[in-house]
Short mmCIF file of C-alpha atoms in Angstrom, two decimals:
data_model
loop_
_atom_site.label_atom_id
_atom_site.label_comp_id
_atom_site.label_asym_id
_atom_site.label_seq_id
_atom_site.Cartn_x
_atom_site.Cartn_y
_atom_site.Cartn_z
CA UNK A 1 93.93 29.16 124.00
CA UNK A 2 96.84 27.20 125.73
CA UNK A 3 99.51 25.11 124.15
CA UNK A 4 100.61 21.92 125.11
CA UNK A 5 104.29 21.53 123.69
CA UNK A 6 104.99 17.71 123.62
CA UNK A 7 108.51 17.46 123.78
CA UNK A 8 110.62 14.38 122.58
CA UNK A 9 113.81 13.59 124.36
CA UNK A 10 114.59 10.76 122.09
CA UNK A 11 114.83 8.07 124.86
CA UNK A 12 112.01 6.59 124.56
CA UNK A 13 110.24 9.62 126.55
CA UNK A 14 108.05 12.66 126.28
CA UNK A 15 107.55 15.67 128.41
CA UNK A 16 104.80 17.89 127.85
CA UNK A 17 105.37 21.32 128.35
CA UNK A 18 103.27 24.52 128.63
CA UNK A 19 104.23 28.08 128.92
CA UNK A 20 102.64 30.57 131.67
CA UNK A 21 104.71 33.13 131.48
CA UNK A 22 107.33 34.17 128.18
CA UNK A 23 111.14 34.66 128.98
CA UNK A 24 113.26 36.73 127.18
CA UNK A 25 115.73 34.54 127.59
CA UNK A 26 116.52 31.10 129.29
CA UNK A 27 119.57 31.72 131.78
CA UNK A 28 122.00 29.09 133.64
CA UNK A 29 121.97 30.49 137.34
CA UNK A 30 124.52 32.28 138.61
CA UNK A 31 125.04 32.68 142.73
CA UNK A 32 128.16 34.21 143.24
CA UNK A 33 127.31 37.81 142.22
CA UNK A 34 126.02 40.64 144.28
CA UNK A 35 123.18 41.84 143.60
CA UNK A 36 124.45 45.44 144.30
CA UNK A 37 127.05 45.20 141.09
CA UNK A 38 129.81 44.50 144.10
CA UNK A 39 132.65 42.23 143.44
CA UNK A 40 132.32 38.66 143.33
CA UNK A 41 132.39 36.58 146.58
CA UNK A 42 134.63 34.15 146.79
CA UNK A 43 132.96 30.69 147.82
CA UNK A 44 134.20 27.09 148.26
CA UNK A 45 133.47 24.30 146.26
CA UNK A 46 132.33 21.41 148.56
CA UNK A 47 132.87 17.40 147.69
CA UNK A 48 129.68 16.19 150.41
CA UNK A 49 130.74 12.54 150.72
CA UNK A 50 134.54 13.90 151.57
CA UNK A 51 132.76 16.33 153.76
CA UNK A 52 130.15 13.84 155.60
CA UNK A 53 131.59 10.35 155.13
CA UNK A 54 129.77 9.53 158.68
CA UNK A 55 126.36 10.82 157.45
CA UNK A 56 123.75 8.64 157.95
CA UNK A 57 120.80 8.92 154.87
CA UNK A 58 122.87 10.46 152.22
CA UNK A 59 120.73 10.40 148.49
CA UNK A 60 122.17 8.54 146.22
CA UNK A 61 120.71 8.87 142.53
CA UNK A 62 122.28 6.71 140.16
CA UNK A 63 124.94 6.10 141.69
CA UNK A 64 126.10 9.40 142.83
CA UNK A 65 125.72 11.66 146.10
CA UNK A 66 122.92 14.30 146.07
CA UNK A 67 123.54 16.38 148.78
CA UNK A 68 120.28 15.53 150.45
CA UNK A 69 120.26 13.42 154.12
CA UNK A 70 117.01 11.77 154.70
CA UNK A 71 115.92 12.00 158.92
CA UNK A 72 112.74 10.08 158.71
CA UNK A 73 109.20 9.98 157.31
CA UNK A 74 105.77 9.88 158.42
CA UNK A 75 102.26 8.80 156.87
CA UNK A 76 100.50 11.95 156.44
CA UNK A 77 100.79 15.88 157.90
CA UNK A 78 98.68 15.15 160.67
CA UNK A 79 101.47 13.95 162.10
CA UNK A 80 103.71 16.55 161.76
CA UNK A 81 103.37 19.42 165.00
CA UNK A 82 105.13 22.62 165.13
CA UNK A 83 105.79 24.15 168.93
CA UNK A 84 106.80 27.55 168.90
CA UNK A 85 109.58 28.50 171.36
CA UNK A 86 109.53 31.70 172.91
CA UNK A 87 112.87 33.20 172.11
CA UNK A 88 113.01 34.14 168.12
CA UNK A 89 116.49 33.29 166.22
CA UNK A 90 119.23 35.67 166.91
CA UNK A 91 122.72 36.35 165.22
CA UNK A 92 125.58 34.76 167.45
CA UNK A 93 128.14 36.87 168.39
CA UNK A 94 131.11 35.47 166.86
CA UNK A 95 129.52 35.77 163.31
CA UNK A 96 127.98 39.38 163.85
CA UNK A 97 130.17 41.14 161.64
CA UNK A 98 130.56 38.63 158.89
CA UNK A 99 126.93 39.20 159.22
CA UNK A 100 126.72 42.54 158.78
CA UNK A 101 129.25 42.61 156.33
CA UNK A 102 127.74 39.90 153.52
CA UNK A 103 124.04 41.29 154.01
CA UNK A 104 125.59 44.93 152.83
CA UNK A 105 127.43 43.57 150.11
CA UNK A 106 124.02 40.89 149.05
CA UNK A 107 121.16 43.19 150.12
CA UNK A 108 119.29 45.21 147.16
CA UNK A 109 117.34 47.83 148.62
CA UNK A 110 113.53 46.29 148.74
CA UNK A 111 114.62 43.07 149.93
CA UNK A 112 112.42 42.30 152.79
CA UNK A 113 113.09 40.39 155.83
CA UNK A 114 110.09 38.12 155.78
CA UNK A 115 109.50 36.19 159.10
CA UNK A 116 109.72 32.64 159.10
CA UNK A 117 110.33 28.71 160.85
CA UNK A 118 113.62 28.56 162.05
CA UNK A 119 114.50 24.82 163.32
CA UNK A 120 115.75 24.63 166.47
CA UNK A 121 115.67 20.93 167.56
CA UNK A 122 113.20 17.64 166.41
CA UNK A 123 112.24 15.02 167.69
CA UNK A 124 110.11 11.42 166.17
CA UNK A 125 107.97 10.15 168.29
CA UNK A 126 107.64 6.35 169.61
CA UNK A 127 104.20 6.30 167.44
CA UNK A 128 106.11 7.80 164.44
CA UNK A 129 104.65 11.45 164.60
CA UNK A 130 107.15 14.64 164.24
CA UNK A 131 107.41 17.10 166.31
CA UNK A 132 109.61 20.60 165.14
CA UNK A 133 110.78 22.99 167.64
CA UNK A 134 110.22 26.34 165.99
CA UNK A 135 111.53 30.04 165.92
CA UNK A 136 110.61 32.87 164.14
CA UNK A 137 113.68 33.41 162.02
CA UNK A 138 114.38 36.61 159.34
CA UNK A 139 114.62 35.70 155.97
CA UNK A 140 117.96 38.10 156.33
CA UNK A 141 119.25 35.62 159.17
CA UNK A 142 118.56 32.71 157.04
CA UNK A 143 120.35 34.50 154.39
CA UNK A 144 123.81 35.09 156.08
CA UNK A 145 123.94 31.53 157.54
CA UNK A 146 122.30 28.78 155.35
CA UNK A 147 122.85 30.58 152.18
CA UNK A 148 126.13 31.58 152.89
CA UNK A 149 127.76 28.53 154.44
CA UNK A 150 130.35 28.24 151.79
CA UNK A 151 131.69 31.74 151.97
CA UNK A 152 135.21 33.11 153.02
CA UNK A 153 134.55 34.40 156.15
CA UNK A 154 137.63 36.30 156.19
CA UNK A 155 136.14 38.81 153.22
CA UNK A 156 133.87 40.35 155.70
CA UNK A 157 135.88 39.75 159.53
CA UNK A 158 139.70 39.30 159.29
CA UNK A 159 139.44 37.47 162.63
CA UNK A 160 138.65 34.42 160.99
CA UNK A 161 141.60 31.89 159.24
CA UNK A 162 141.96 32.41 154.83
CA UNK A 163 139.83 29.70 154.09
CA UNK A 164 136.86 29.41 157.14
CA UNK A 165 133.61 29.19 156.09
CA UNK A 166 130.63 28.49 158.51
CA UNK A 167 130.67 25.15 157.03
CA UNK A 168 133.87 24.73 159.50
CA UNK A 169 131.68 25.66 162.33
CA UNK A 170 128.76 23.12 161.15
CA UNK A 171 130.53 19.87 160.99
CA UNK A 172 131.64 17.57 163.67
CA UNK A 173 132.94 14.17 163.33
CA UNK A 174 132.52 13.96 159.19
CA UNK A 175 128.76 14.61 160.44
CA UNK A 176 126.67 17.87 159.71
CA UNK A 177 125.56 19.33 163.43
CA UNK A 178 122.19 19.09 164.43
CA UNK A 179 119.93 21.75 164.86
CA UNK A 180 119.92 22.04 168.61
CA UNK A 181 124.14 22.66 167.96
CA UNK A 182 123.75 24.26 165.04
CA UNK A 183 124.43 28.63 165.10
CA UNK A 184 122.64 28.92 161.75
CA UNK A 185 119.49 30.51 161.00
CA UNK A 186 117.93 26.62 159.43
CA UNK A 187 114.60 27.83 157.65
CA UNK A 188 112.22 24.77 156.99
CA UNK A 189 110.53 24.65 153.76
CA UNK A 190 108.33 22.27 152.05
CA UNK A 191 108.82 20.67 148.61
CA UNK A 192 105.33 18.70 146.67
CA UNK A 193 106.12 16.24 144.99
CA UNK A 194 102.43 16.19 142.65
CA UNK A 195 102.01 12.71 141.24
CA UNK A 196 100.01 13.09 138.05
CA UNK A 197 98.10 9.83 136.55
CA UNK A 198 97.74 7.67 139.25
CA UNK A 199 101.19 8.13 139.72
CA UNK A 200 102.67 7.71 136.95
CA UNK A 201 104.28 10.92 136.18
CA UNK A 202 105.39 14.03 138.21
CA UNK A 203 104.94 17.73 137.63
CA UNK A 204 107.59 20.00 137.92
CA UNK A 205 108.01 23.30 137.54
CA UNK A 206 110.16 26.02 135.81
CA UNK A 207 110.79 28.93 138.75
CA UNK A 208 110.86 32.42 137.85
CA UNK A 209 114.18 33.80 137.37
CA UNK A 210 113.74 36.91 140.64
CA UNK A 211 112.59 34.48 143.11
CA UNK A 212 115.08 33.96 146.74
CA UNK A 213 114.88 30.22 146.89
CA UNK A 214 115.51 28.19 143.55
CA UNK A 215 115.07 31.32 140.94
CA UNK A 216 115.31 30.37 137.67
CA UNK A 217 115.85 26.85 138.10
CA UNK A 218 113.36 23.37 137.28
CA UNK A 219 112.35 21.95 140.49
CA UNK A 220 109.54 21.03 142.13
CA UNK A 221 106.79 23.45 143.37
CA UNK A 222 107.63 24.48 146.88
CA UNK A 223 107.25 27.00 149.71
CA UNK A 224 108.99 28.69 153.13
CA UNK A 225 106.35 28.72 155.60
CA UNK A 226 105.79 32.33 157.25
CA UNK A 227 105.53 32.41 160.97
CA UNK A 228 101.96 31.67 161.90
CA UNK A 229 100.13 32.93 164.90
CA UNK A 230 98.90 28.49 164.64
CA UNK A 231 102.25 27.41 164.87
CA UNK A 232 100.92 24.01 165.75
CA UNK A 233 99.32 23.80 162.21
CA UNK A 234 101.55 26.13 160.13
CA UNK A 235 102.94 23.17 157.76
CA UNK A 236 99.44 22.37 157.18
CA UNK A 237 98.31 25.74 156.75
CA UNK A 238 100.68 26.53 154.33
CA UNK A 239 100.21 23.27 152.56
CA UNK A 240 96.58 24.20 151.73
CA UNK A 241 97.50 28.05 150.44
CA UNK A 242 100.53 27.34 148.99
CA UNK A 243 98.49 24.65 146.57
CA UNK A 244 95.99 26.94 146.04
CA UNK A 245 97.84 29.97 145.06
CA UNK A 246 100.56 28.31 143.10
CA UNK A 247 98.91 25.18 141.46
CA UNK A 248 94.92 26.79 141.75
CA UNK A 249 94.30 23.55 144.16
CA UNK A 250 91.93 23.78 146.42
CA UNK A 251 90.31 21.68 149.07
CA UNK A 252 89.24 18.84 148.51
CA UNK A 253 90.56 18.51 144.87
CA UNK A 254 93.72 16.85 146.07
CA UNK A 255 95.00 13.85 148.92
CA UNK A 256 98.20 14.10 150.82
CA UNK A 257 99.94 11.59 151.59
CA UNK A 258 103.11 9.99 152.62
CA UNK A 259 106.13 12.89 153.70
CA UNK A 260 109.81 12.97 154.23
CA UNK A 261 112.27 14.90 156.56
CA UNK A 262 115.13 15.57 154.88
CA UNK A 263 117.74 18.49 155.45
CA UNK A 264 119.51 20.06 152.63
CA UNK A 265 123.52 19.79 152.69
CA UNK A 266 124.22 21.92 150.04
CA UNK A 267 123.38 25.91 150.72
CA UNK A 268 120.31 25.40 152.78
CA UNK A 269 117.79 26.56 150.46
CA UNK A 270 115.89 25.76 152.73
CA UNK A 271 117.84 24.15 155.50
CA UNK A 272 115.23 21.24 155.95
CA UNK A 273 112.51 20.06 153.92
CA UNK A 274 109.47 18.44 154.54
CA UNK A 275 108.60 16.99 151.18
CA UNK A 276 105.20 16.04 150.76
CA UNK A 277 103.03 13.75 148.20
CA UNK A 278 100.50 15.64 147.15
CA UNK A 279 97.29 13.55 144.66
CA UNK A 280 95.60 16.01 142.93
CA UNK A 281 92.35 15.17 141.52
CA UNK A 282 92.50 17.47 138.07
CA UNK A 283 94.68 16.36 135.90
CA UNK A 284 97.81 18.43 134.31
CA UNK A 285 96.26 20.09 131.51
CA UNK A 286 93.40 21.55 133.39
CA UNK A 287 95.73 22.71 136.46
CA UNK A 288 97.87 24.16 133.58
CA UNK A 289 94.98 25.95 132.25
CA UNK A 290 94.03 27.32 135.63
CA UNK A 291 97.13 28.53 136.08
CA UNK A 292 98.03 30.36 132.60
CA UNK A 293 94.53 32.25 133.99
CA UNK A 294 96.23 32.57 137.62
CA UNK A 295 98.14 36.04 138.49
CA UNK A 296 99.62 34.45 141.77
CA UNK A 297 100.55 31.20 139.58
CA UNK A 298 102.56 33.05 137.08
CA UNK A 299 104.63 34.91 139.04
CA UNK A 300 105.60 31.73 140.60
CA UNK A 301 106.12 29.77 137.44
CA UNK A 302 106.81 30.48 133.84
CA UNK A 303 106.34 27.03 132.68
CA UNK A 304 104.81 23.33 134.04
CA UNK A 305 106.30 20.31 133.34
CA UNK A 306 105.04 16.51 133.33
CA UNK A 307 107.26 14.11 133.34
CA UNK A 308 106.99 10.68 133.13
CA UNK A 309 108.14 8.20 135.93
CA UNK A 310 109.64 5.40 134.49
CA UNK A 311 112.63 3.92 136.89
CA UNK A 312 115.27 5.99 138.81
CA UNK A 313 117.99 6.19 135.53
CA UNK A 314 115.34 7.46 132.53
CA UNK A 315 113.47 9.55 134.75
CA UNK A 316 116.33 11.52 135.89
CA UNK A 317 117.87 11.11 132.41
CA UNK A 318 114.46 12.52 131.20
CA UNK A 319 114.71 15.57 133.54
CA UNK A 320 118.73 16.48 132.52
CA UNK A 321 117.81 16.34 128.98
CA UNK A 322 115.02 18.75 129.48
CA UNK A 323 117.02 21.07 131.57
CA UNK A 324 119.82 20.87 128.66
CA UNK A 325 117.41 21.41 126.22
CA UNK A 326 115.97 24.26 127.92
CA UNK A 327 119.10 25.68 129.43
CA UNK A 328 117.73 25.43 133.01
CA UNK A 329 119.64 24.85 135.89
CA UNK A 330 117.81 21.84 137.80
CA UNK A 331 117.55 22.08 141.16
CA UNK A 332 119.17 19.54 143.33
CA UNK A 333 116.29 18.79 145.46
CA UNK A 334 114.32 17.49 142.04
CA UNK A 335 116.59 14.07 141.72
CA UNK A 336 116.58 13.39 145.08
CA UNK A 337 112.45 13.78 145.37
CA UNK A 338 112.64 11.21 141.85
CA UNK A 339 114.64 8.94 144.04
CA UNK A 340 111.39 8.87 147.09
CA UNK A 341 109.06 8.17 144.72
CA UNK A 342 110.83 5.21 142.73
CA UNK A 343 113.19 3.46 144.71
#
């Protein structure tokens, strides 16, 4: 029988809480060591409004920076189009061997090089639709460039100065480049923001700890598109299974709605987000239940959260003293999604 864990964070405000999967052992995430048992690589430790002070969109939540830029939004997916170019994502040659040289030293044997969207270029239309220029990108690619953008470069290529990353390479004018300029890999990904009780609270989840993109951290459910032979329709696509295989939603038990454009300045994980509102038509104990029953769910998630929206400072208050409670990392992405829905 499941167990609902209401949780107290003596502020006024209750999460509830229930388990899909058990843990040995909560862990804080740790991103700097190889899989492989190498040595530790060296990364740098970025300040993003010293790094962008011209960039237009920043997240601010409560006061402080999230490293989140905001491009635009539009009413609903049908406005979002993907055209597929016809030259896939390719390594440039001035960052081959630091290529070459990280993925040895990151790569465990089974990873697998899962084909994805790669942004090239975007464009918003005069009638406020999006359109995405696409490439099928590696996740390997994605993993050299986006992931690594705060790496020494000079651990894996001694052409390059002491302390060069690719962040160097990606910033012009106290501005991140765009896409069309940009030599990284830029996987788009989409994060669901599920509004629970008419909108009064927001589910989040608890990641498990051996997945690529936000492992072991609280965050909201999300997903990396795989190339699609529909390009035109992949976000769409991948809406509709992503919902059903993580959160047992199916068609028509839920309403999308509004979604933002944002691109992630942090380690690209992904490089740009469509985040989505998604209005399910269960409510969290029975998608909870479906999911404790769910194989595909639980290897996903170990736990589901709701939390209750209640202003921009409690709510993310709420969420920190979870994630302290717990001894979860939370995900950077999760504030700034707060900071859509309230402000």
């Amino acid at each position: 029988m499941m167990k609902v864990n209401h949780i107290d964070l003596n502020n006024g405000l209750t999460v509830d809480e229930v388990v899909l999967q058990a843990e040995d052992s909560p862990e804080l995430i740790q991103t700097t060591k190889a899989s492989n048992g190498a040595p530790v690589i060296r990364r740098r430790a970025v300040s993003y409004e010293q790094a962008y002070p011209n960039e237009e969109g920043l997240v601010r939540v409560n006061g402080s920076i999230n490293p989140f830029a905001v491009i635009g939004r539009v009413d609903g997916l049908e406005q979002i189009i993907v055209q597929a170019l016809d030259m896939p994502y390719s390594t440039p040659k001035l960052f081959k061997k630091f290529a070459e040289g990280y993925l040895k030293a990151r790569l465990s044997p089974t990873a697998w090089n899962g084909q994805g969207i790669g942004l090239a270029d975007y464009e918003f239309g005069e009638k406020g639709g999006l359109t995405l220029a696409a490439r099928k990108t590696g996740y390997f690619d994605f993993m050299w460039s986006n992931l690594a953008m705060d790496i020494h470069l000079r651990q894996f290529d001694p052409a390059f100065g002491e302390e060069e990353t690719l962040r160097d390479y990606e910033t012009q004018n106290g501005k991140i480049k765009h896409p069309r300029d940009s030599v990284m890999a830029n996987r788009v990904g989409i994060a669901y923001m599920v509004l629970l009780n008419n909108g009064r609270e927001l589910l989040l989840v608890k990641k498990g700890k051996g997945l690529a993109i936000a492992g072991g951290t609280l965050c909201l459910p999300g997903s990396t598109p795989e190339w699609d032979e529909d390009t035109a329709n992949a976000i769409r696509n991948d809406v509709a299974k992503e919902l059903s295989d993580e959160l047992t939603l199916s068609q028509p038990e839920y309403d999308t709605g509004k979604a933002w454009f944002v691109r992630d300045l942090a380690n690209g994980q992904p490089a740009f987000f469509v985040t989505v509102n998604v209005n399910p038509k269960r409510n969290f104990e029975d998608i909870a239940e479906a999911c404790l029953a769910s194989p595909e769910a639980r290897k996903e998630h170990t736990r589901l959260y709701k939390v209750p929206l209640a202003g921009m400072q409690r709510t993310v208050e709420a969420i920190n003293a979870l994630s302290s409670l717990r001894q979860y990392n939370v995900h950077h992405s999760t504030p700034a999604a707060v900071s859509f829905l309230i402000t």
